[in-house]
mmCIF file of C-alpha atoms in Angstrom:
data_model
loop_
_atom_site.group_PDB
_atom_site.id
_atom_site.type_symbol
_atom_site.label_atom_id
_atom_site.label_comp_id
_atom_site.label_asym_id
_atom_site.label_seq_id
_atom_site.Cartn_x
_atom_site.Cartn_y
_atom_site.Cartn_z
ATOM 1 C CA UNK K 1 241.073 -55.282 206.995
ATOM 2 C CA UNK K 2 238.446 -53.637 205.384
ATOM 3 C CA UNK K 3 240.454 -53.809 201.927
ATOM 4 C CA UNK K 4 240.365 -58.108 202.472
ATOM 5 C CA UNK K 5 236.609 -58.278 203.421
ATOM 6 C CA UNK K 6 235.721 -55.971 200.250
ATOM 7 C CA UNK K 7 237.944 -58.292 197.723
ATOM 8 C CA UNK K 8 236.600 -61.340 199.724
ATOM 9 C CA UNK K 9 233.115 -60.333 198.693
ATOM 10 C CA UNK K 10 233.688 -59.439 195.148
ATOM 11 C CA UNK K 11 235.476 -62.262 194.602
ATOM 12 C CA UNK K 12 232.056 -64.421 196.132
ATOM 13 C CA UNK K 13 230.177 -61.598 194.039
ATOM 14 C CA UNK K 14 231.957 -63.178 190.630
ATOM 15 C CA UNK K 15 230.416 -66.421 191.618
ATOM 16 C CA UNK K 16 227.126 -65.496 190.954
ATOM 17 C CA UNK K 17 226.420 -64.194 187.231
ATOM 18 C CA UNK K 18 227.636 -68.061 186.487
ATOM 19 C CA UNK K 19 225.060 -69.685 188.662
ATOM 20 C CA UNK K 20 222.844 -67.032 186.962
ATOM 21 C CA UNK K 21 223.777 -68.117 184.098
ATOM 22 C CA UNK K 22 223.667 -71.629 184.326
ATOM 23 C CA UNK K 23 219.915 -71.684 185.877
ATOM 24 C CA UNK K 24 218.909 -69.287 183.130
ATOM 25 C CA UNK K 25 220.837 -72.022 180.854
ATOM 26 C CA UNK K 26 217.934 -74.741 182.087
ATOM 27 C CA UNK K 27 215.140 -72.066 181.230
ATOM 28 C CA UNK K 28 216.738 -72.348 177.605
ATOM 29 C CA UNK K 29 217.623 -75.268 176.977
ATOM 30 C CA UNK K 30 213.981 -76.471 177.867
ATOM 31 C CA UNK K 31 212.610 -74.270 174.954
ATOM 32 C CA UNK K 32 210.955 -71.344 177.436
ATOM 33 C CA UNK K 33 210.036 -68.377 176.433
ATOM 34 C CA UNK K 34 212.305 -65.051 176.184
ATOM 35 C CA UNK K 35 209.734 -63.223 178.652
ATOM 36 C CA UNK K 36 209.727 -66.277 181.072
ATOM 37 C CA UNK K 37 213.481 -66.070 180.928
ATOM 38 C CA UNK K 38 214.177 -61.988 181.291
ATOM 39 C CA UNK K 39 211.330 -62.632 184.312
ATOM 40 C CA UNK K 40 213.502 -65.256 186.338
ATOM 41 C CA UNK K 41 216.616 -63.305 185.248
ATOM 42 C CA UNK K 42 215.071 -60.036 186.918
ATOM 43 C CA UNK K 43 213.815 -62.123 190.072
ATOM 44 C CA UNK K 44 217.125 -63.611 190.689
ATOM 45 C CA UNK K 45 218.959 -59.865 190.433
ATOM 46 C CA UNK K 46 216.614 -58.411 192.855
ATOM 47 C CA UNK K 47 216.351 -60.843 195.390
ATOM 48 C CA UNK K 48 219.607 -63.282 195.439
ATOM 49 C CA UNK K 49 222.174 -60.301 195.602
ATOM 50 C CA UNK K 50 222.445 -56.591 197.272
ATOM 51 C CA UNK K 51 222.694 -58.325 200.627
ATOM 52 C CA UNK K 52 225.581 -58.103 203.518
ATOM 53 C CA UNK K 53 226.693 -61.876 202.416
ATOM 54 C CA UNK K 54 227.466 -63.015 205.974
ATOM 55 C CA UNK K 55 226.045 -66.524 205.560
ATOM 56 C CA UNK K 56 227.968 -67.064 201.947
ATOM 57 C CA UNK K 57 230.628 -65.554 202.855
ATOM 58 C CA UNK K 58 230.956 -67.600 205.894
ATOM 59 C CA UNK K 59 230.674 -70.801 203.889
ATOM 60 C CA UNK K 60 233.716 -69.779 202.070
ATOM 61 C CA UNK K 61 235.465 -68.172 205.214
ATOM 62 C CA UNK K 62 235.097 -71.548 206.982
ATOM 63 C CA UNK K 63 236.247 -74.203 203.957
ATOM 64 C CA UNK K 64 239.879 -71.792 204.287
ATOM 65 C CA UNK K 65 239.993 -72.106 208.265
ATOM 66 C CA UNK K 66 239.475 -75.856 207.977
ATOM 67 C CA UNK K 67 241.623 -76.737 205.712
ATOM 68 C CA UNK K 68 244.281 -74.564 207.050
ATOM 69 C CA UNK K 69 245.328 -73.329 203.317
ATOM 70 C CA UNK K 70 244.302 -71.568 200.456
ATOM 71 C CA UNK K 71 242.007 -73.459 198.667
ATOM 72 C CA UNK K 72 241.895 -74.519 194.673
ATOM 73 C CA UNK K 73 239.839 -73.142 192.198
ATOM 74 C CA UNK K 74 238.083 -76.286 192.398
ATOM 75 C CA UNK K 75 237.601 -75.728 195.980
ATOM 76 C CA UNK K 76 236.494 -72.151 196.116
ATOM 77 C CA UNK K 77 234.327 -72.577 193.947
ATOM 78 C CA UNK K 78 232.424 -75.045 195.396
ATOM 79 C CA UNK K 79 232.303 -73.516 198.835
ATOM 80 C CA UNK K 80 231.354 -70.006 196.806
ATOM 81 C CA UNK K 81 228.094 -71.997 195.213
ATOM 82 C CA UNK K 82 227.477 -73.380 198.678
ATOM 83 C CA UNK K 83 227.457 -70.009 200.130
ATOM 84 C CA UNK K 84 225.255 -68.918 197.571
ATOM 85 C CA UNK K 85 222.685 -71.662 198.203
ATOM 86 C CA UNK K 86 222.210 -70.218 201.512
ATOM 87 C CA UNK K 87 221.996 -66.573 200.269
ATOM 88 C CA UNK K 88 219.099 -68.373 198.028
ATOM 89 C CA UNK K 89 217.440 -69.771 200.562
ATOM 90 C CA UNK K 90 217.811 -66.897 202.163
ATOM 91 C CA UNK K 91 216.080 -64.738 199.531
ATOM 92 C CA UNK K 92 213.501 -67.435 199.321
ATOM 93 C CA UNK K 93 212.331 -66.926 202.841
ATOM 94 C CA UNK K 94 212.380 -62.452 202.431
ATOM 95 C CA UNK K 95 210.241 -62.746 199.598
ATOM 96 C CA UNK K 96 207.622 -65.005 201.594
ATOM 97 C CA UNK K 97 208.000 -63.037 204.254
ATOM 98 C CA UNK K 98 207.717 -59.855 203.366
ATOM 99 C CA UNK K 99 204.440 -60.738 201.558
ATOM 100 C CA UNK K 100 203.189 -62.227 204.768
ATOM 101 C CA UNK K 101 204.482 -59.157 206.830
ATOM 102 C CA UNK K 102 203.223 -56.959 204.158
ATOM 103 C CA UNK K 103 206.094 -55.283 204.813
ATOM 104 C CA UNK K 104 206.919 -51.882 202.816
ATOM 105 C CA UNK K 105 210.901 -51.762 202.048
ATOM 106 C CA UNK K 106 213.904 -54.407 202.139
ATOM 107 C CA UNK K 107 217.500 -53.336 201.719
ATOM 108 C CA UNK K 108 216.140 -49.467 200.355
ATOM 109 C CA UNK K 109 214.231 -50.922 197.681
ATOM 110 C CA UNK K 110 210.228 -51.850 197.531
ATOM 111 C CA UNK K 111 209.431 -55.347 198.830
ATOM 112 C CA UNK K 112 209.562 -57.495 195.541
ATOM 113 C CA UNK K 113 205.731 -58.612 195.910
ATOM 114 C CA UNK K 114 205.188 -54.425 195.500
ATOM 115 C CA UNK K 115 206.986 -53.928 192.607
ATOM 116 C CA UNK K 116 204.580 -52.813 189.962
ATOM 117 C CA UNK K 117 203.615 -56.095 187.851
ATOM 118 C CA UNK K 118 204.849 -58.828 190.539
ATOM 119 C CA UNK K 119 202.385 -58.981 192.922
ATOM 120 C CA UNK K 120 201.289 -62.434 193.757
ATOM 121 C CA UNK K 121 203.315 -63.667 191.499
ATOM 122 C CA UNK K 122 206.238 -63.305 194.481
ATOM 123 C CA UNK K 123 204.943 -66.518 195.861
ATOM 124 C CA UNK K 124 206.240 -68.714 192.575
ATOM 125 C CA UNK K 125 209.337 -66.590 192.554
ATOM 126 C CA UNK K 126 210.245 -67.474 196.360
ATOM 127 C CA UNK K 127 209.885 -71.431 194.501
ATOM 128 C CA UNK K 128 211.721 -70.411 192.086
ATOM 129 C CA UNK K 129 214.360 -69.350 194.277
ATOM 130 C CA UNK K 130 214.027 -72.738 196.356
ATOM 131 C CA UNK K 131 214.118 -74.735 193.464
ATOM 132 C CA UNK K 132 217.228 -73.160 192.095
ATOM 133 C CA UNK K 133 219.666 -74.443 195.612
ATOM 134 C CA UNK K 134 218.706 -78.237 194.196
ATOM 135 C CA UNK K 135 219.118 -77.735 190.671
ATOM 136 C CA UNK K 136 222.968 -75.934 191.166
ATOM 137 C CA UNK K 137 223.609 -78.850 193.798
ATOM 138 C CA UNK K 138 222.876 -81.604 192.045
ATOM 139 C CA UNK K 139 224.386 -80.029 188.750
ATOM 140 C CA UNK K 140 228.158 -80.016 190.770
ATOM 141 C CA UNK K 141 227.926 -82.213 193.352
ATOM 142 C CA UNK K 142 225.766 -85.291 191.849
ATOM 143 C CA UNK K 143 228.561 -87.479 192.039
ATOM 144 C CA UNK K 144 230.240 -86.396 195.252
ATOM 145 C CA UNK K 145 229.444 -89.083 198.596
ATOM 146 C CA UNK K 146 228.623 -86.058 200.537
ATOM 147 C CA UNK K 147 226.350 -84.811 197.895
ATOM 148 C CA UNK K 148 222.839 -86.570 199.963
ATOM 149 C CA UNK K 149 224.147 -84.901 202.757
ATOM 150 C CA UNK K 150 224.231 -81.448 200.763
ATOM 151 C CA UNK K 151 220.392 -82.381 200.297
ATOM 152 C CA UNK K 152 219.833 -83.381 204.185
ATOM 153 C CA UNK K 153 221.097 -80.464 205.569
ATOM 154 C CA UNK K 154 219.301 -78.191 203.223
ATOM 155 C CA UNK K 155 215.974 -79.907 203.827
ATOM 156 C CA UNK K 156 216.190 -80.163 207.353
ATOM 157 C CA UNK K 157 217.367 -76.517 207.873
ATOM 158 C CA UNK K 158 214.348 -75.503 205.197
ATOM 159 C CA UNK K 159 211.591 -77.779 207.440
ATOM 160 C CA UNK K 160 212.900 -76.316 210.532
ATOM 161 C CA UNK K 161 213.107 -72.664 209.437
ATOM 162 C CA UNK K 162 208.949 -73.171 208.211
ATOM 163 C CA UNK K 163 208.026 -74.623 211.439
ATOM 164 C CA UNK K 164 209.829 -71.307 213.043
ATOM 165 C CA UNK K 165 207.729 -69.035 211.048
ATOM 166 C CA UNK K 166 204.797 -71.593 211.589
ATOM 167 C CA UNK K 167 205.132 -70.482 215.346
ATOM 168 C CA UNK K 168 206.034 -66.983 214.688
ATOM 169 C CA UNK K 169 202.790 -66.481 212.589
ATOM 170 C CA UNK K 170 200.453 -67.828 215.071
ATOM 171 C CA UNK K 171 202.012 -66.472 218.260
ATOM 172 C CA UNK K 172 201.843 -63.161 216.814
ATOM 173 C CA UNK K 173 198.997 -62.593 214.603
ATOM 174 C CA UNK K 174 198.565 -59.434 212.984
ATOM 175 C CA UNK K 175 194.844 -59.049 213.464
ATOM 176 C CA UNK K 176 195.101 -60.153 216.901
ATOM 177 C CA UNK K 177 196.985 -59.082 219.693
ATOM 178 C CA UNK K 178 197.465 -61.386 222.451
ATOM 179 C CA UNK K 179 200.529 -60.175 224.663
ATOM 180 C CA UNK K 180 199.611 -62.744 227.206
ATOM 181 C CA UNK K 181 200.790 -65.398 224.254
ATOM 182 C CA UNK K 182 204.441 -63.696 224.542
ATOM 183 C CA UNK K 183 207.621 -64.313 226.909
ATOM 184 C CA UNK K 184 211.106 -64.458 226.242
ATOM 185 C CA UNK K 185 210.857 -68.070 226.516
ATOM 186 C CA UNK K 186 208.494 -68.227 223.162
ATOM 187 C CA UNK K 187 210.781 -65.918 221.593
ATOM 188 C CA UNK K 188 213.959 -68.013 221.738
ATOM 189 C CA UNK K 189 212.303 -70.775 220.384
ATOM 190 C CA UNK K 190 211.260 -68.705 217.281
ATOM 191 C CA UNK K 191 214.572 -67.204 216.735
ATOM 192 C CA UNK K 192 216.101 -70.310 216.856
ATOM 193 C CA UNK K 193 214.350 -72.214 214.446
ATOM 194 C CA UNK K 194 212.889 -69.346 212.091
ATOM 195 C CA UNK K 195 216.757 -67.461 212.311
ATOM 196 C CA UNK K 196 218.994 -69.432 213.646
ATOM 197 C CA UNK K 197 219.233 -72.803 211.771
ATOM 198 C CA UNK K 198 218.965 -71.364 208.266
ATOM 199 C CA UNK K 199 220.894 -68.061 209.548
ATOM 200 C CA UNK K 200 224.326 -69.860 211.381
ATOM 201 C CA UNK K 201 223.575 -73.870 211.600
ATOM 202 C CA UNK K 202 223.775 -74.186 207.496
ATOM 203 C CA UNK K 203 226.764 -72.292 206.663
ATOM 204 C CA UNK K 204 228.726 -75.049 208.646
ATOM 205 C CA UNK K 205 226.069 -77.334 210.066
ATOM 206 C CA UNK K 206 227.392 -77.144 213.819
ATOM 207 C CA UNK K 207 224.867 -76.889 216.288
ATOM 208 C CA UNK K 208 226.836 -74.322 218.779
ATOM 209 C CA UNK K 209 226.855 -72.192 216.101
ATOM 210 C CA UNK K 210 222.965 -71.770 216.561
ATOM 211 C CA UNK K 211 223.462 -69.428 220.128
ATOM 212 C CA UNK K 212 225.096 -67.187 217.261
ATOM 213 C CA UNK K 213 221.694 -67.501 215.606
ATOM 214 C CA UNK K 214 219.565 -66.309 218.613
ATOM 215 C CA UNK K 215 222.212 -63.287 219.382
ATOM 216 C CA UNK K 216 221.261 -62.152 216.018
ATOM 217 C CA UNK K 217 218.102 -62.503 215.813
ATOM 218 C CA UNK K 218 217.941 -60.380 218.914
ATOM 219 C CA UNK K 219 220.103 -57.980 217.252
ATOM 220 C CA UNK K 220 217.628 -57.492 214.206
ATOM 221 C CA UNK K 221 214.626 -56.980 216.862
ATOM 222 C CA UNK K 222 216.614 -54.342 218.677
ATOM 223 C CA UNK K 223 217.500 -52.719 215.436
ATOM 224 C CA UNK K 224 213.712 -52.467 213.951
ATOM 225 C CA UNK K 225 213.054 -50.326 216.733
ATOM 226 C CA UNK K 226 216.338 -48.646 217.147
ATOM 227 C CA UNK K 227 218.451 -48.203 213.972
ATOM 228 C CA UNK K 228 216.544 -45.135 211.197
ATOM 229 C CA UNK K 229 215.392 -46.706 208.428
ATOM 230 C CA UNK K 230 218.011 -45.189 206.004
ATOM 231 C CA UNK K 231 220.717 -47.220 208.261
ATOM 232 C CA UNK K 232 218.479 -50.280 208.300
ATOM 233 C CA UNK K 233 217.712 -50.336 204.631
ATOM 234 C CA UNK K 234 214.086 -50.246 205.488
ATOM 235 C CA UNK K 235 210.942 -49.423 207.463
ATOM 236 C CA UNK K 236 211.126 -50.845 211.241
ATOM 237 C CA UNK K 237 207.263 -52.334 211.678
ATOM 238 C CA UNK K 238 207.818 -54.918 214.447
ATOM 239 C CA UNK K 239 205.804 -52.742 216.861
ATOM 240 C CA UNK K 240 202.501 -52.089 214.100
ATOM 241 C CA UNK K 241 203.120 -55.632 212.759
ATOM 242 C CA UNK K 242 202.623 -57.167 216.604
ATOM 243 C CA UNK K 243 205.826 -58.923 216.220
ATOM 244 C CA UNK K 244 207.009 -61.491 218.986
ATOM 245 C CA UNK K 245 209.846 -59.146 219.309
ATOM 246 C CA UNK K 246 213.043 -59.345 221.708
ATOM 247 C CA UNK K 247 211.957 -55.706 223.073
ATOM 248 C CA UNK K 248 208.246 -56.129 223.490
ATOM 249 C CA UNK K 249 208.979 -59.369 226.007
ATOM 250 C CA UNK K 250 212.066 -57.903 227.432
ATOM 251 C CA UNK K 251 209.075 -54.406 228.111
ATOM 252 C CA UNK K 252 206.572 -57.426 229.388
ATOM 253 C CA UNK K 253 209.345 -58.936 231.177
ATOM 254 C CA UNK K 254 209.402 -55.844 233.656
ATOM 255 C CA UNK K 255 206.456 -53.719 232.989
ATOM 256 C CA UNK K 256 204.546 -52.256 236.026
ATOM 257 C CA UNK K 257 200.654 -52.813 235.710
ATOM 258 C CA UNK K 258 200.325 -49.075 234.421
ATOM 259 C CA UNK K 259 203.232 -49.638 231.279
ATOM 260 C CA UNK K 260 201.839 -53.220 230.951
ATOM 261 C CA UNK K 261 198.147 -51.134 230.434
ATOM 262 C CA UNK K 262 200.036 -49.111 227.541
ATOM 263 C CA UNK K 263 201.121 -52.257 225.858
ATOM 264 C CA UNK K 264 198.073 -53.753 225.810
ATOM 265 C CA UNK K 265 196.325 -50.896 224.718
ATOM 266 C CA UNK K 266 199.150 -49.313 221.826
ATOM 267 C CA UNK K 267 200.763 -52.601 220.440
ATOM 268 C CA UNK K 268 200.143 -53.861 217.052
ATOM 269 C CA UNK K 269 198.228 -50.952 216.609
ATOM 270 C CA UNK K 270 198.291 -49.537 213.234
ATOM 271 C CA UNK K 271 198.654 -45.939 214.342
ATOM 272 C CA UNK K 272 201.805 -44.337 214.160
ATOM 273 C CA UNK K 273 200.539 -42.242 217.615
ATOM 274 C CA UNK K 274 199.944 -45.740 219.029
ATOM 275 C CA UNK K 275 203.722 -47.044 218.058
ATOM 276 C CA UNK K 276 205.200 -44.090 219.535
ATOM 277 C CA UNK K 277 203.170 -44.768 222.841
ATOM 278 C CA UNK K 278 205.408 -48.516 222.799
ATOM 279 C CA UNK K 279 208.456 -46.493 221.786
ATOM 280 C CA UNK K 280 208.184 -44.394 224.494
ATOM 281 C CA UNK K 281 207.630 -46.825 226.980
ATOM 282 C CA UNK K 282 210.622 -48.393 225.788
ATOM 283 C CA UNK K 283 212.966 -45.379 226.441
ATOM 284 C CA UNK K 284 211.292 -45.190 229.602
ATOM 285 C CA UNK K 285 212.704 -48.677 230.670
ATOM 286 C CA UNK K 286 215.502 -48.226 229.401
ATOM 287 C CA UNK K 287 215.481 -51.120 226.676
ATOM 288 C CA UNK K 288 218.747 -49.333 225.162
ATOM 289 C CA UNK K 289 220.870 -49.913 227.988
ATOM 290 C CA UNK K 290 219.255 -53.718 228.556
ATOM 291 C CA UNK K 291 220.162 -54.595 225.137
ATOM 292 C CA UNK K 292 223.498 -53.592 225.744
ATOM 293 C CA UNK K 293 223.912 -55.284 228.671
ATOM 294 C CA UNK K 294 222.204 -58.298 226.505
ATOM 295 C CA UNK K 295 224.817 -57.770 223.668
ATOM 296 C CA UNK K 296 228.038 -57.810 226.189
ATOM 297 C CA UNK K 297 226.607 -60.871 227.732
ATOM 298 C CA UNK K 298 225.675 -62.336 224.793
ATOM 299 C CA UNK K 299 229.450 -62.305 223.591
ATOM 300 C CA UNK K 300 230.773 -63.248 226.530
ATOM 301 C CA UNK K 301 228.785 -66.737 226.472
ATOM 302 C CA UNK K 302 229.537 -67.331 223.016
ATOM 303 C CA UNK K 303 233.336 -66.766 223.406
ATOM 304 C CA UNK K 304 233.531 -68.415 226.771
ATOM 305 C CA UNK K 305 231.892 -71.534 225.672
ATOM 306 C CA UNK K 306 233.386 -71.670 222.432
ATOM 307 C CA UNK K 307 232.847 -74.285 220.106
ATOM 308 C CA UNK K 308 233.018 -77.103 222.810
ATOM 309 C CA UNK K 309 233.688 -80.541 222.099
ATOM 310 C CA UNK K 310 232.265 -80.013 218.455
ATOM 311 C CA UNK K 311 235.544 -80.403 216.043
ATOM 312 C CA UNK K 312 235.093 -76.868 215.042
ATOM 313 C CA UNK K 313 238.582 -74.569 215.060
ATOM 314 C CA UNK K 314 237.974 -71.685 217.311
ATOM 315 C CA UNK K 315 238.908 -69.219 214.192
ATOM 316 C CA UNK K 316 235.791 -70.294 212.323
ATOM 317 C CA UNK K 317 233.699 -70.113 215.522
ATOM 318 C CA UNK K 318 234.819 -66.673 216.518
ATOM 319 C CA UNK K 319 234.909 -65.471 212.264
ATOM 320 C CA UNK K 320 231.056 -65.700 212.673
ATOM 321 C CA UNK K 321 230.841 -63.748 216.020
ATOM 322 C CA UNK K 322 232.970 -61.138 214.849
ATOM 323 C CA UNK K 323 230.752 -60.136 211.864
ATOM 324 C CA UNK K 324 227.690 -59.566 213.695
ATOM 325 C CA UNK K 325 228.995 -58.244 216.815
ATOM 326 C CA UNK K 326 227.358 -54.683 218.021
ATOM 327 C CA UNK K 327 226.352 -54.877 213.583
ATOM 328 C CA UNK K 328 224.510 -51.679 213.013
ATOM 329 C CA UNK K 329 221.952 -53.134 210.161
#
């Protein structure tokens, strides 16, 4: 099993150095320069790949189900570039938002914004990144009659994804701690449209896959605060950052007025005494076992209501499940 998922991801992996080379192609042909060129070449080799490829892979996974067969060439490789606009999109949004998280470390490396000469210049990398999905789809699938809806569905997931973070941003300011702004309530609604959507609902564009997206997004809040950073691939801050976090509202959820006093006082805090205070308190409560409980019941849901009356083939429903469930990064 583990032999077919490791040739299933080379084989998407082989994909990509000709969608490098094809938007690197563009950069040529329009007469830019050899540094602009070795620039985008570097920016698209540090942030497109070294990822798990669960939402390209996906893409691909679920063209096979569907159609019940091996696919062409043809075939594959158009699912393969599909999958890879979502792992572009999906770079697009961890370069933004690790510059507006200031975050440290993503998949064991520095933050792209850190390395030494990017800097700002992250933020017209991320559009480079963005720009790249429209230029590969319109390049293969211009003369397709699905090819506007190629273009709808990456729009609308983009929009809705932005309007997640939107909410994200101002529920949980950095310089600002407000816990009475967070409930569990407020956090579904951010995992589902800053995770979810671009995360689960583009691979396939179902909508039950989306209850996929909020189960991991959960996951990935659990895991900042629970997984060592040499697991996680980098530096759990949700706690410092004063992130609108699955644990902190699941801790607010059930906090006595003394362990409600130690939130208010130690979270978003940028003092590693202060984080341990909120890590403490979240042994205390038990937040290990509660996620647990969450992750079971999570599973259950998903599996029980299945994909519905959606046209979806329970194989490519329960595909997605099955590579996040109890993930440990």
């Amino acid at each position: 099993m583990a032999d077919a998922k490791a040739e299933k991801r080379q084989k998407l992996e082989s994909v990509f150095p000709i969608l490098r080379d094809e938007l690197l192609g563009y950069l040529k042909q329009e007469g830019m320069s050899e540094d602009a060129i070795t620039w985008f070449q570097r920016n698209l080799d540090s942030n497109v790949t070294g990822g798990k490829l669960n939402r390209g892979m996906s893409v691909v996974d679920s063209v096979e189900i569907l159609k019940g067969r091996k696919p062409t060439d043809d075939e594959y490789f158009k699912a393969a570039l599909l999958g890879w606009g979502v792992e572009f999109l999906q770079a697009y949004y961890l370069v933004s938002d690790d510059m507006m998280d200031q975050s440290i470390t993503r998949r064991g490396q520095p933050c792209w914004y850190r390395v030494e000469g990017v800097n700002l210049l992250a933020i017209n990398d991320a559009y480079l990144l963005e720009g790249s999905i429209y230029y590969l789809l319109k390049k293969h699938f211009r003369s397709e009659p699905y090819y506007v809806y190629l273009l709808d569905v990456f729009h609308d997931t983009t929009f809705q994804t932005d309007i997640g973070q939107l909410i994200d941003l101002i529920t949980a300011p950095e310089d600002n701690v407000d816990l009475s702004k967070f409930s569990l309530d407020q956090h579904q609604k951010i995992v589902i449209f800053k995770t979810a959507y671009y995360s689960f609902y583009l691979p396939l564009a179902q909508k039950v896959l989306v209850p996929l997206g909020e189960y991991f997004q959960v996951q990935d809040d659990f895991l900042d605060f629970a997984a060592p950073p040499e697991v996680l691939g980098k530096v759990g801050t949700d706690i410092i950052d004063n992130k609108c976090s699955w644990c902190v509202n699941t801790a607010l959820a059930i906090a006595t007025p003394a362990q409600r006093k130690v939130l208010d006082e130690n979270y978003g805090v940028k003092d590693k005494a202060a984080e341990a205070h909120v890590k403490a308190l979240y042994e205390k409560i038990g937040i290990r076992m509660r996620y647990t409980e969450y992750e079971e019941g999570a599973y259950k849901r998903i599996i029980d209501v299945g994909p519905g009356d959606v046209k979806l083939k329970r194989e490519v429903f329960k595909a997605f499940l099955d590579k996040i469930y109890k993930r440990q990064h």
